[in-house]
Short mmCIF file of C-alpha atoms in Angstrom, two decimals:
data_model
loop_
_atom_site.label_atom_id
_atom_site.label_comp_id
_atom_site.label_asym_id
_atom_site.label_seq_id
_atom_site.Cartn_x
_atom_site.Cartn_y
_atom_site.Cartn_z
CA MET D 1 0.00 0.00 0.00
CA MET D 2 1.48 3.27 -1.06
CA ILE D 3 1.61 6.12 1.41
CA PRO D 4 -1.49 8.25 1.03
CA SER D 5 -0.82 11.78 -0.03
CA ALA D 6 -3.17 14.68 -0.49
CA THR D 7 -3.61 15.74 -4.09
CA THR D 8 -3.74 19.32 -5.20
CA PRO D 9 -6.30 20.59 -7.73
CA PRO D 10 -5.39 21.77 -11.22
CA SER D 11 -3.95 25.27 -11.51
CA THR D 12 -5.19 27.73 -14.12
CA ALA D 13 -2.34 26.68 -16.39
CA ASP D 14 -3.19 23.02 -15.83
CA VAL D 15 -6.73 23.50 -17.10
CA ALA D 16 -5.56 24.30 -20.62
CA LEU D 17 -3.21 21.30 -20.67
CA LEU D 18 -5.82 18.88 -19.35
CA ALA D 19 -8.35 20.28 -21.82
CA PHE D 20 -5.91 19.49 -24.63
CA GLY D 21 -5.63 15.96 -23.25
CA ASN D 22 -9.41 15.71 -23.28
CA GLY D 23 -9.51 16.64 -26.98
CA ALA D 24 -6.68 14.27 -27.87
CA GLU D 25 -8.41 11.38 -26.12
CA LEU D 26 -11.64 12.10 -28.00
CA ALA D 27 -9.67 12.02 -31.25
CA ALA D 28 -8.31 8.60 -30.30
CA ARG D 29 -11.83 7.44 -29.44
CA ASP D 30 -13.05 8.46 -32.89
CA LEU D 31 -10.08 6.84 -34.62
CA TYR D 32 -10.79 3.53 -32.89
CA ALA D 33 -14.43 3.84 -33.94
CA VAL D 34 -13.25 4.10 -37.54
CA ALA D 35 -10.93 1.09 -37.17
CA ALA D 36 -13.58 -1.05 -35.47
CA GLY D 37 -15.91 -0.36 -38.40
CA LEU D 38 -13.54 -1.77 -40.99
CA SER D 39 -14.52 -5.07 -42.60
CA ALA D 40 -10.93 -6.27 -42.46
CA PHE D 41 -11.29 -7.17 -38.79
CA SER D 42 -12.98 -10.22 -37.30
CA GLU D 43 -15.56 -9.90 -34.54
CA GLU D 44 -12.97 -10.89 -31.93
CA GLU D 45 -10.55 -8.27 -33.22
CA LYS D 46 -13.30 -5.67 -33.23
CA THR D 47 -14.05 -6.49 -29.60
CA VAL D 48 -10.50 -5.50 -28.69
CA LEU D 49 -10.66 -2.34 -30.79
CA VAL D 50 -13.95 -1.35 -29.17
CA GLY D 51 -12.43 -2.05 -25.75
CA PHE D 52 -9.57 0.33 -26.48
CA HIS D 53 -12.08 2.85 -27.88
CA ASP D 54 -13.92 2.68 -24.56
CA HIS D 55 -10.69 3.24 -22.61
CA HIS D 56 -10.00 6.44 -24.55
CA ARG D 57 -13.56 7.61 -24.02
CA ALA D 58 -13.20 6.97 -20.28
CA ALA D 59 -9.91 8.89 -20.23
CA ALA D 60 -11.54 11.83 -22.02
CA GLN D 61 -14.43 11.82 -19.58
CA ALA D 62 -12.15 11.67 -16.55
CA LEU D 63 -10.06 14.57 -17.85
CA ALA D 64 -13.24 16.55 -18.52
CA GLY D 65 -14.35 15.86 -14.97
CA LEU D 66 -11.14 17.32 -13.63
CA VAL D 67 -11.24 20.37 -15.91
CA GLY D 68 -14.89 21.08 -15.15
CA SER D 69 -16.96 23.47 -17.17
CA ASP D 70 -13.95 24.56 -19.21
CA ALA D 71 -13.57 21.10 -20.75
CA PRO D 72 -13.94 21.38 -24.53
CA ASN D 73 -15.32 17.85 -24.94
CA VAL D 74 -14.53 18.18 -28.63
CA ARG D 75 -11.98 16.03 -30.40
CA GLU D 76 -8.63 17.53 -31.32
CA ASP D 77 -8.94 17.53 -35.10
CA ALA D 78 -5.21 17.82 -35.69
CA VAL D 79 -4.67 14.50 -33.94
CA TYR D 80 -7.60 12.88 -35.72
CA ASN D 81 -6.52 14.08 -39.16
CA ALA D 82 -2.94 12.97 -38.64
CA PHE D 83 -3.99 9.33 -38.38
CA ARG D 84 -7.35 9.04 -40.13
CA SER D 85 -5.99 8.35 -43.63
CA ARG D 86 -4.01 5.34 -42.36
CA LEU D 87 -7.09 3.59 -41.05
CA ASP D 88 -8.26 2.14 -44.31
CA GLY D 89 -7.95 -0.93 -46.51
CA SER D 90 -7.39 -4.57 -45.63
CA ASP D 91 -3.82 -4.55 -44.32
CA LYS D 92 -4.55 -5.18 -40.65
CA SER D 93 -0.93 -4.99 -39.59
CA ALA D 94 -0.60 -1.54 -41.16
CA ILE D 95 -3.72 -0.39 -39.32
CA TYR D 96 -2.44 -1.81 -36.05
CA ASP D 97 0.84 0.01 -36.66
CA ALA D 98 -1.01 3.30 -37.14
CA LEU D 99 -2.96 2.77 -33.93
CA ARG D 100 0.25 1.87 -32.09
CA GLU D 101 1.82 5.10 -33.28
CA LEU D 102 -1.27 6.94 -32.04
CA GLU D 103 -0.97 5.28 -28.62
CA ASN D 104 2.75 5.97 -28.39
CA THR D 105 2.14 9.59 -29.34
CA LEU D 106 -0.48 9.92 -26.61
CA VAL D 107 1.82 8.26 -24.06
CA ALA D 108 4.63 10.67 -24.97
CA THR D 109 2.26 13.64 -24.84
CA HIS D 110 0.77 12.69 -21.49
CA THR D 111 4.23 11.97 -20.06
CA SER D 112 5.26 15.46 -21.07
CA LEU D 113 2.13 16.83 -19.39
CA VAL D 114 3.03 15.12 -16.11
CA GLY D 115 6.26 17.09 -16.15
CA THR D 116 4.35 20.33 -16.58
CA LEU D 117 1.20 20.05 -14.50
CA ASP D 118 1.20 21.91 -11.19
CA GLY D 119 -1.63 20.06 -9.44
CA THR D 120 -1.07 16.46 -8.47
CA ALA D 121 -4.71 15.51 -9.04
CA GLY D 122 -4.09 16.08 -12.74
CA SER D 123 -0.73 14.33 -12.82
CA ALA D 124 -2.14 11.33 -10.92
CA LEU D 125 -4.98 10.93 -13.40
CA VAL D 126 -2.74 11.37 -16.42
CA ALA D 127 -0.22 8.88 -14.97
CA SER D 128 -2.98 6.28 -14.67
CA ILE D 129 -3.93 6.90 -18.30
CA ILE D 130 -0.30 6.55 -19.41
CA THR D 131 0.20 3.09 -17.95
CA THR D 132 -2.92 1.80 -19.68
CA GLN D 133 -2.12 3.33 -23.06
CA ALA D 134 1.42 1.97 -22.90
CA ARG D 135 -0.19 -1.46 -22.58
CA HIS D 136 -2.35 -0.69 -25.62
CA ALA D 137 0.75 0.13 -27.63
CA ALA D 138 2.58 -3.03 -26.59
CA ILE D 139 -0.41 -5.20 -27.45
CA LEU D 140 -0.90 -3.55 -30.84
CA ALA D 141 2.70 -4.43 -31.69
CA LEU D 142 2.15 -8.05 -30.69
CA VAL D 143 -1.11 -8.50 -32.61
CA ALA D 144 0.53 -6.96 -35.67
CA GLY D 145 3.26 -9.59 -35.42
CA ARG D 146 6.02 -7.08 -34.79
CA ALA D 147 9.24 -7.68 -32.86
CA LEU D 148 9.40 -7.54 -29.06
CA ASN D 149 11.39 -4.32 -29.29
CA ASP D 150 8.46 -2.64 -31.08
CA ALA D 151 6.21 -3.52 -28.16
CA LEU D 152 8.62 -2.18 -25.56
CA VAL D 153 10.06 0.98 -27.09
CA ASN D 154 8.28 4.28 -27.61
CA SER D 155 10.02 6.53 -30.10
CA ALA D 156 7.04 8.84 -30.70
CA THR D 157 7.29 12.58 -30.22
CA ALA D 158 5.01 14.37 -27.80
CA LEU D 159 2.39 16.70 -29.19
CA THR D 160 2.56 20.29 -28.03
CA PRO D 161 -0.77 21.82 -27.02
CA GLY D 162 -1.78 24.69 -29.26
CA THR D 163 0.69 23.94 -32.04
CA ASN D 164 -0.78 20.84 -33.67
CA MET W 1 7.54 -0.26 80.01
CA ASN W 2 7.56 2.36 77.34
CA ARG W 3 4.24 3.44 76.14
CA TYR W 4 3.82 4.74 72.62
CA SER W 5 0.85 6.53 71.29
CA ARG W 6 -0.91 5.26 68.18
CA ARG W 7 0.43 8.26 66.24
CA GLN W 8 4.05 7.50 67.23
CA VAL W 9 3.72 3.87 66.16
CA LEU W 10 2.47 4.88 62.72
CA ARG W 11 5.25 7.48 62.28
CA PHE W 12 8.07 5.07 63.16
CA GLY W 13 6.52 2.28 61.12
CA GLY W 14 6.22 4.50 58.02
CA ALA W 15 9.83 5.62 58.27
CA GLY W 16 10.92 2.01 58.51
CA VAL W 17 9.04 0.98 55.38
CA ALA W 18 10.40 3.98 53.45
CA GLY W 19 13.92 3.02 54.47
CA VAL W 20 13.47 -0.50 53.17
CA VAL W 21 12.16 0.78 49.82
CA LEU W 22 15.00 3.26 49.39
CA ALA W 23 17.53 0.59 50.22
CA ALA W 24 16.05 -1.62 47.52
CA CYS W 25 16.41 1.18 44.96
CA GLY W 26 19.94 2.10 45.86
CA LYS W 27 23.26 0.72 44.71
CA GLN W 28 23.87 -2.85 45.61
CA ALA W 29 27.04 -4.80 45.67
CA ASN W 30 27.84 -6.84 42.52
CA VAL W 31 24.88 -5.41 40.60
CA PRO W 32 25.84 -3.32 37.51
CA GLU W 33 24.29 0.11 37.20
CA SER W 34 21.81 0.65 34.40
CA GLU W 35 20.62 3.81 32.67
CA ASN W 36 17.18 2.34 32.34
CA VAL W 37 14.21 3.28 34.40
CA VAL W 38 14.16 1.14 37.52
CA SER W 39 12.24 -2.00 36.82
CA VAL W 40 11.97 -5.60 37.81
CA GLY W 41 14.30 -7.83 35.80
CA VAL W 42 16.81 -6.83 33.14
CA ALA W 43 15.50 -4.33 30.61
CA PRO W 44 17.07 -4.20 27.13
CA SER W 45 19.21 -1.22 26.30
CA LYS W 46 17.53 1.68 24.55
CA VAL W 47 17.57 1.70 20.75
CA THR W 48 17.07 5.09 19.17
CA LEU W 49 15.33 5.03 15.81
CA PRO W 50 16.83 7.32 13.20
CA ASN W 51 14.82 10.35 12.19
CA VAL W 52 13.62 9.64 8.67
CA GLU W 53 11.98 11.79 6.06
CA VAL W 54 10.06 10.67 2.98
CA ASN W 55 11.53 12.94 0.33
CA ASP W 56 12.27 12.71 -3.38
CA VAL W 57 15.58 10.93 -2.79
CA VAL W 58 13.98 8.27 -0.58
CA LEU W 59 11.23 7.68 -3.14
CA LEU W 60 13.75 7.34 -5.95
CA ARG W 61 15.95 5.03 -3.86
CA THR W 62 12.88 2.88 -3.28
CA ALA W 63 12.21 2.79 -7.02
CA ALA W 64 15.82 1.80 -7.64
CA SER W 65 15.51 -0.96 -5.05
CA LEU W 66 12.52 -2.42 -6.91
CA GLU W 67 14.53 -2.39 -10.13
CA PHE W 68 17.15 -4.53 -8.41
CA ASN W 69 14.44 -6.81 -7.05
CA ALA W 70 13.34 -7.36 -10.64
CA ILE W 71 16.90 -7.86 -11.90
CA ASP W 72 17.61 -10.39 -9.16
CA THR W 73 14.36 -12.24 -9.85
CA TYR W 74 15.04 -12.51 -13.57
CA GLU W 75 18.59 -13.66 -12.82
CA ALA W 76 17.25 -16.29 -10.43
CA ALA W 77 14.66 -17.39 -12.97
CA LEU W 78 17.21 -17.70 -15.73
CA GLY W 79 19.46 -19.61 -13.36
CA LEU W 80 16.79 -22.22 -12.73
CA GLY W 81 17.18 -23.51 -16.28
CA VAL W 82 13.43 -23.82 -16.71
CA PHE W 83 13.13 -21.80 -19.90
CA THR W 84 13.33 -24.70 -22.33
CA GLY W 85 10.99 -26.21 -24.87
CA ALA W 86 7.71 -24.31 -24.93
CA PHE W 87 9.20 -21.71 -22.55
CA ALA W 88 12.32 -20.97 -24.59
CA ALA W 89 10.79 -17.73 -25.88
CA ALA W 90 9.98 -16.71 -22.31
CA GLY W 91 13.69 -16.98 -21.55
CA ASP W 92 14.51 -14.50 -24.30
CA ILE W 93 11.84 -12.13 -22.98
CA ALA W 94 13.24 -12.49 -19.46
CA LYS W 95 16.73 -11.51 -20.63
CA ARG W 96 15.39 -8.45 -22.43
CA LEU W 97 13.29 -7.32 -19.48
CA ARG W 98 16.20 -7.86 -17.08
CA ASP W 99 18.36 -5.64 -19.25
CA ASP W 100 15.62 -2.99 -19.33
CA HIS W 101 15.55 -3.00 -15.54
CA LYS W 102 19.31 -2.55 -15.44
CA GLY W 103 18.85 0.53 -17.60
CA HIS W 104 16.07 1.82 -15.36
CA ALA W 105 18.17 1.30 -12.22
CA GLU W 106 21.04 3.20 -13.79
CA ALA W 107 18.75 6.06 -14.81
CA ILE W 108 17.11 6.31 -11.38
CA ASN W 109 20.42 6.17 -9.56
CA GLY W 110 21.67 8.91 -11.87
CA LEU W 111 18.80 11.11 -10.74
CA ILE W 112 19.55 10.28 -7.10
CA THR W 113 23.17 11.30 -7.54
CA LYS W 114 22.13 14.58 -9.15
CA LEU W 115 19.98 15.29 -6.10
CA GLY W 116 22.94 14.66 -3.82
CA GLY W 117 21.65 11.32 -2.56
CA THR W 118 23.32 7.94 -2.31
CA PRO W 119 22.41 5.51 -5.08
CA PHE W 120 20.67 2.29 -4.03
CA THR W 121 22.22 -0.73 -5.69
CA CYS W 122 20.48 -3.78 -4.31
CA GLY W 123 17.00 -5.21 -4.03
CA ASN W 124 14.56 -3.83 -1.48
CA PRO W 125 15.17 -6.03 1.57
CA ARG W 126 11.59 -5.88 2.81
CA ILE W 127 10.07 -6.67 -0.60
CA ASN W 128 12.53 -9.52 -0.98
CA GLU W 129 11.76 -10.89 2.47
CA VAL W 130 7.97 -10.82 2.28
CA TYR W 131 7.29 -11.40 -1.42
CA ILE W 132 10.12 -12.61 -3.60
CA ALA W 133 11.96 -15.07 -1.37
CA PRO W 134 8.76 -16.89 -0.30
CA ALA W 135 7.57 -16.99 -3.91
CA LEU W 136 10.86 -18.40 -5.19
CA GLU W 137 10.85 -20.98 -2.41
CA LEU W 138 7.40 -22.15 -3.53
CA ILE W 139 8.39 -22.11 -7.18
CA THR W 140 11.53 -24.19 -6.62
CA ALA W 141 9.81 -26.73 -4.37
CA THR W 142 10.60 -30.23 -5.64
CA ASP W 143 6.92 -31.12 -5.97
CA ASN W 144 6.02 -28.04 -8.00
CA GLU W 145 4.83 -29.33 -11.35
CA ASN W 146 5.35 -26.21 -13.44
CA PRO W 147 8.11 -23.93 -12.18
CA ALA W 148 8.59 -22.28 -15.59
CA LEU W 149 4.99 -21.09 -15.67
CA ASP W 150 5.19 -19.92 -12.06
CA VAL W 151 8.32 -17.90 -12.79
CA VAL W 152 6.42 -16.03 -15.50
CA VAL W 153 3.51 -15.51 -13.08
CA LEU W 154 5.89 -13.98 -10.52
CA ALA W 155 7.61 -11.81 -13.13
CA HIS W 156 4.23 -10.56 -14.36
CA ALA W 157 3.27 -9.64 -10.80
CA LEU W 158 6.55 -7.82 -10.20
CA GLU W 159 6.18 -5.83 -13.41
CA ASN W 160 2.69 -4.79 -12.35
CA LEU W 161 4.07 -3.87 -8.93
CA ALA W 162 6.77 -1.73 -10.52
CA ALA W 163 4.28 0.01 -12.85
CA GLN W 164 2.00 0.74 -9.90
CA THR W 165 4.87 2.03 -7.80
CA TYR W 166 5.99 4.53 -10.42
CA GLN W 167 2.41 5.57 -11.06
CA GLY W 168 1.83 5.99 -7.34
CA VAL W 169 4.92 8.08 -6.60
CA VAL W 170 3.90 10.69 -9.17
CA THR W 171 1.73 12.42 -6.58
CA MET W 172 4.43 12.23 -3.89
CA LEU W 173 7.46 13.52 -5.76
CA GLY W 174 7.89 17.23 -5.23
CA ASP W 175 9.83 17.93 -8.42
CA LYS W 176 7.73 17.88 -11.59
CA ALA W 177 10.67 16.77 -13.73
CA LEU W 178 11.10 13.76 -11.44
CA ARG W 179 7.40 12.93 -11.80
CA GLN W 180 7.86 12.88 -15.55
CA ALA W 181 10.96 10.71 -15.30
CA ALA W 182 9.17 8.30 -12.96
CA ILE W 183 6.12 7.79 -15.12
CA GLY W 184 8.39 7.53 -18.16
CA ILE W 185 9.84 4.40 -16.57
CA GLY W 186 6.45 3.33 -15.24
CA GLN W 187 5.06 3.11 -18.76
CA ASP W 188 7.96 0.82 -19.65
CA GLU W 189 7.03 -1.47 -16.77
CA ALA W 190 3.40 -1.48 -17.94
CA ARG W 191 4.58 -2.65 -21.37
CA HIS W 192 6.59 -5.42 -19.72
CA ALA W 193 3.49 -6.51 -17.80
CA ALA W 194 1.38 -6.56 -20.98
CA VAL W 195 3.92 -8.69 -22.82
CA LEU W 196 4.16 -11.17 -19.94
CA ALA W 197 0.36 -11.26 -19.65
CA GLN W 198 0.26 -12.40 -23.26
CA ALA W 199 2.78 -15.13 -22.43
CA LEU W 200 0.41 -16.34 -19.70
CA ASN W 201 -2.86 -15.90 -21.57
CA PRO W 202 -2.05 -15.53 -25.26
CA GLY W 203 -4.13 -14.22 -28.12
CA LEU W 204 -6.95 -11.76 -28.51
CA SER W 205 -8.97 -13.32 -25.68
CA GLY W 206 -6.17 -12.49 -23.23
CA ILE W 207 -6.10 -8.75 -23.91
CA LEU W 208 -9.21 -7.46 -22.14
CA PRO W 209 -10.61 -8.67 -18.79
CA SER W 210 -12.39 -12.01 -18.83
CA VAL W 211 -13.47 -14.69 -16.38
CA ASN W 212 -12.63 -18.38 -16.41
CA PRO W 213 -16.05 -20.07 -16.66
CA ASP W 214 -14.79 -23.16 -14.80
CA THR W 215 -13.30 -21.43 -11.78
CA GLY W 216 -15.17 -18.13 -11.81
CA LYS W 217 -11.85 -16.37 -11.34
CA ALA W 218 -10.50 -13.52 -13.46
CA ASN W 219 -8.11 -14.52 -16.23
CA VAL W 220 -4.82 -12.70 -16.69
CA ALA W 221 -5.45 -9.66 -18.91
CA ALA W 222 -2.84 -7.61 -20.73
CA VAL W 223 -4.96 -4.46 -20.39
CA PRO W 224 -6.97 -5.04 -17.21
CA SER W 225 -8.69 -1.65 -16.97
CA ALA W 226 -9.15 1.79 -18.51
CA PHE W 227 -6.87 3.34 -15.87
CA GLY W 228 -3.75 1.97 -14.24
CA PRO W 229 -4.82 0.38 -10.98
CA LEU W 230 -3.13 0.82 -7.58
CA THR W 231 -4.56 -2.33 -6.06
CA PRO W 232 -2.95 -5.36 -4.37
CA ILE W 233 -1.63 -7.99 -6.75
CA ASN W 234 -2.48 -11.64 -6.19
CA VAL W 235 0.18 -14.23 -7.07
CA THR W 236 -0.63 -17.94 -6.92
CA VAL W 237 2.42 -20.19 -7.29
CA GLY W 238 3.97 -23.39 -6.02
CA PRO W 239 2.88 -26.99 -5.61
CA VAL W 240 -0.69 -28.13 -5.18
CA GLN W 241 -1.38 -28.69 -1.49
CA ALA W 242 -3.26 -31.56 0.13
CA ASP W 243 -6.57 -29.70 -0.06
CA GLY W 244 -6.11 -29.02 -3.77
CA SER W 245 -5.28 -25.32 -3.34
CA ARG W 246 -2.07 -23.43 -4.04
CA VAL W 247 -0.46 -20.70 -1.99
CA SER W 248 -1.39 -17.12 -2.86
CA LEU W 249 0.75 -14.11 -2.02
CA ILE W 250 -0.62 -10.59 -1.99
CA LEU W 251 1.85 -8.02 -3.30
CA GLU W 252 1.50 -4.34 -2.45
CA THR W 253 3.55 -1.34 -3.48
CA PRO W 254 6.19 -0.14 -0.98
CA SER W 255 4.91 1.75 2.03
CA LEU W 256 6.45 3.37 5.10
CA ASN W 257 7.96 0.11 6.33
CA SER W 258 9.63 -0.73 3.04
CA LEU W 259 10.99 2.56 1.70
CA ALA W 260 14.72 2.82 1.06
CA TYR W 261 15.43 5.53 3.61
CA ASP W 262 18.85 7.13 3.79
CA SER W 263 19.67 4.87 6.74
CA VAL W 264 18.96 1.71 4.71
CA SER W 265 22.02 0.37 2.97
CA CYS W 266 22.94 -2.61 0.87
CA GLY W 267 25.73 -3.70 3.18
#
């Protein structure tokens, strides 16, 4: 059992960062919805894609809850557009690779946020999102038949709020 | 015949009793003096506990200690020679994950040095005592039918423990850059756990949470929830006992009694 520690609420600066996270998570949710609708995937594969879709939706909702009434609750189109064109066709491994890059990008972005956020309530929530999305990325490498190194290494670059 | 009043008898009697008590408390021949409070019997000498503080260095030293716990466990597992046949691939994974932990330990100890602290270069003694040593004893029992599988079960649990620890310390570290560094390693541990979960419960059905219809128990899942949990981790390993059950250990992230305080050393 870890030592309990009081968390501190988001600062004014935190709100903008967490709001960006909210939009990025909604973009990921919509991208998974596109992937899960592709005929290339079996029902069992779609179940996994929908499960990951639900995780991103939950992350977006949790971030919105922390931000409060300032939460945009609108997807970050720059993130969505960066990956949307790769979610097409019948090459499942290529689609899994695109989704893995999306997950790795979100992990890198959220990790960067943890180093910036003032309030620990925000950093605690984002940290719990990071460990789940890192698992997503590792699994997407495995189901695509990639090497172990691809599951374990994240070489993605973090997004910068307001510049994407 | 002397006659004493009742008052005089009580006065003399009280003085006599007080004298006996004082004599009992005073120095006596052949009895060593003690600094302890007077008591019946021999009291142990006083032990003064060091004043400890849970600060960023202590939290990082604790993280480093867990890295060495993982390194030692993978070394022990590889030394058992159980990764053969169907488990040959697990041996390759174990070597890779061990090497990752060596890198993590080096990175964490580098941060500790920058903060002016003393690097921690061995496994957490408390974690080893209450979790790892008992688990390895069960795994290596002569009547354990599947030590290779159990080693992977233990490794999976330790990776989850490490991921939870890094996730948990984010709210306790004072320096934001250290929080980022910690969760950067924590996400690595989460990947390790996902890969090992697939070794235990392979394929698409082992990714999201599911329940074994025969036992009613949860199957191992690579992605067990939408958010990283901070809950106790159940590990069932070792031989089947007379009643048909196997021993379960409950792993929890380090707490006040298992932190690598400045006064804790590897010596």
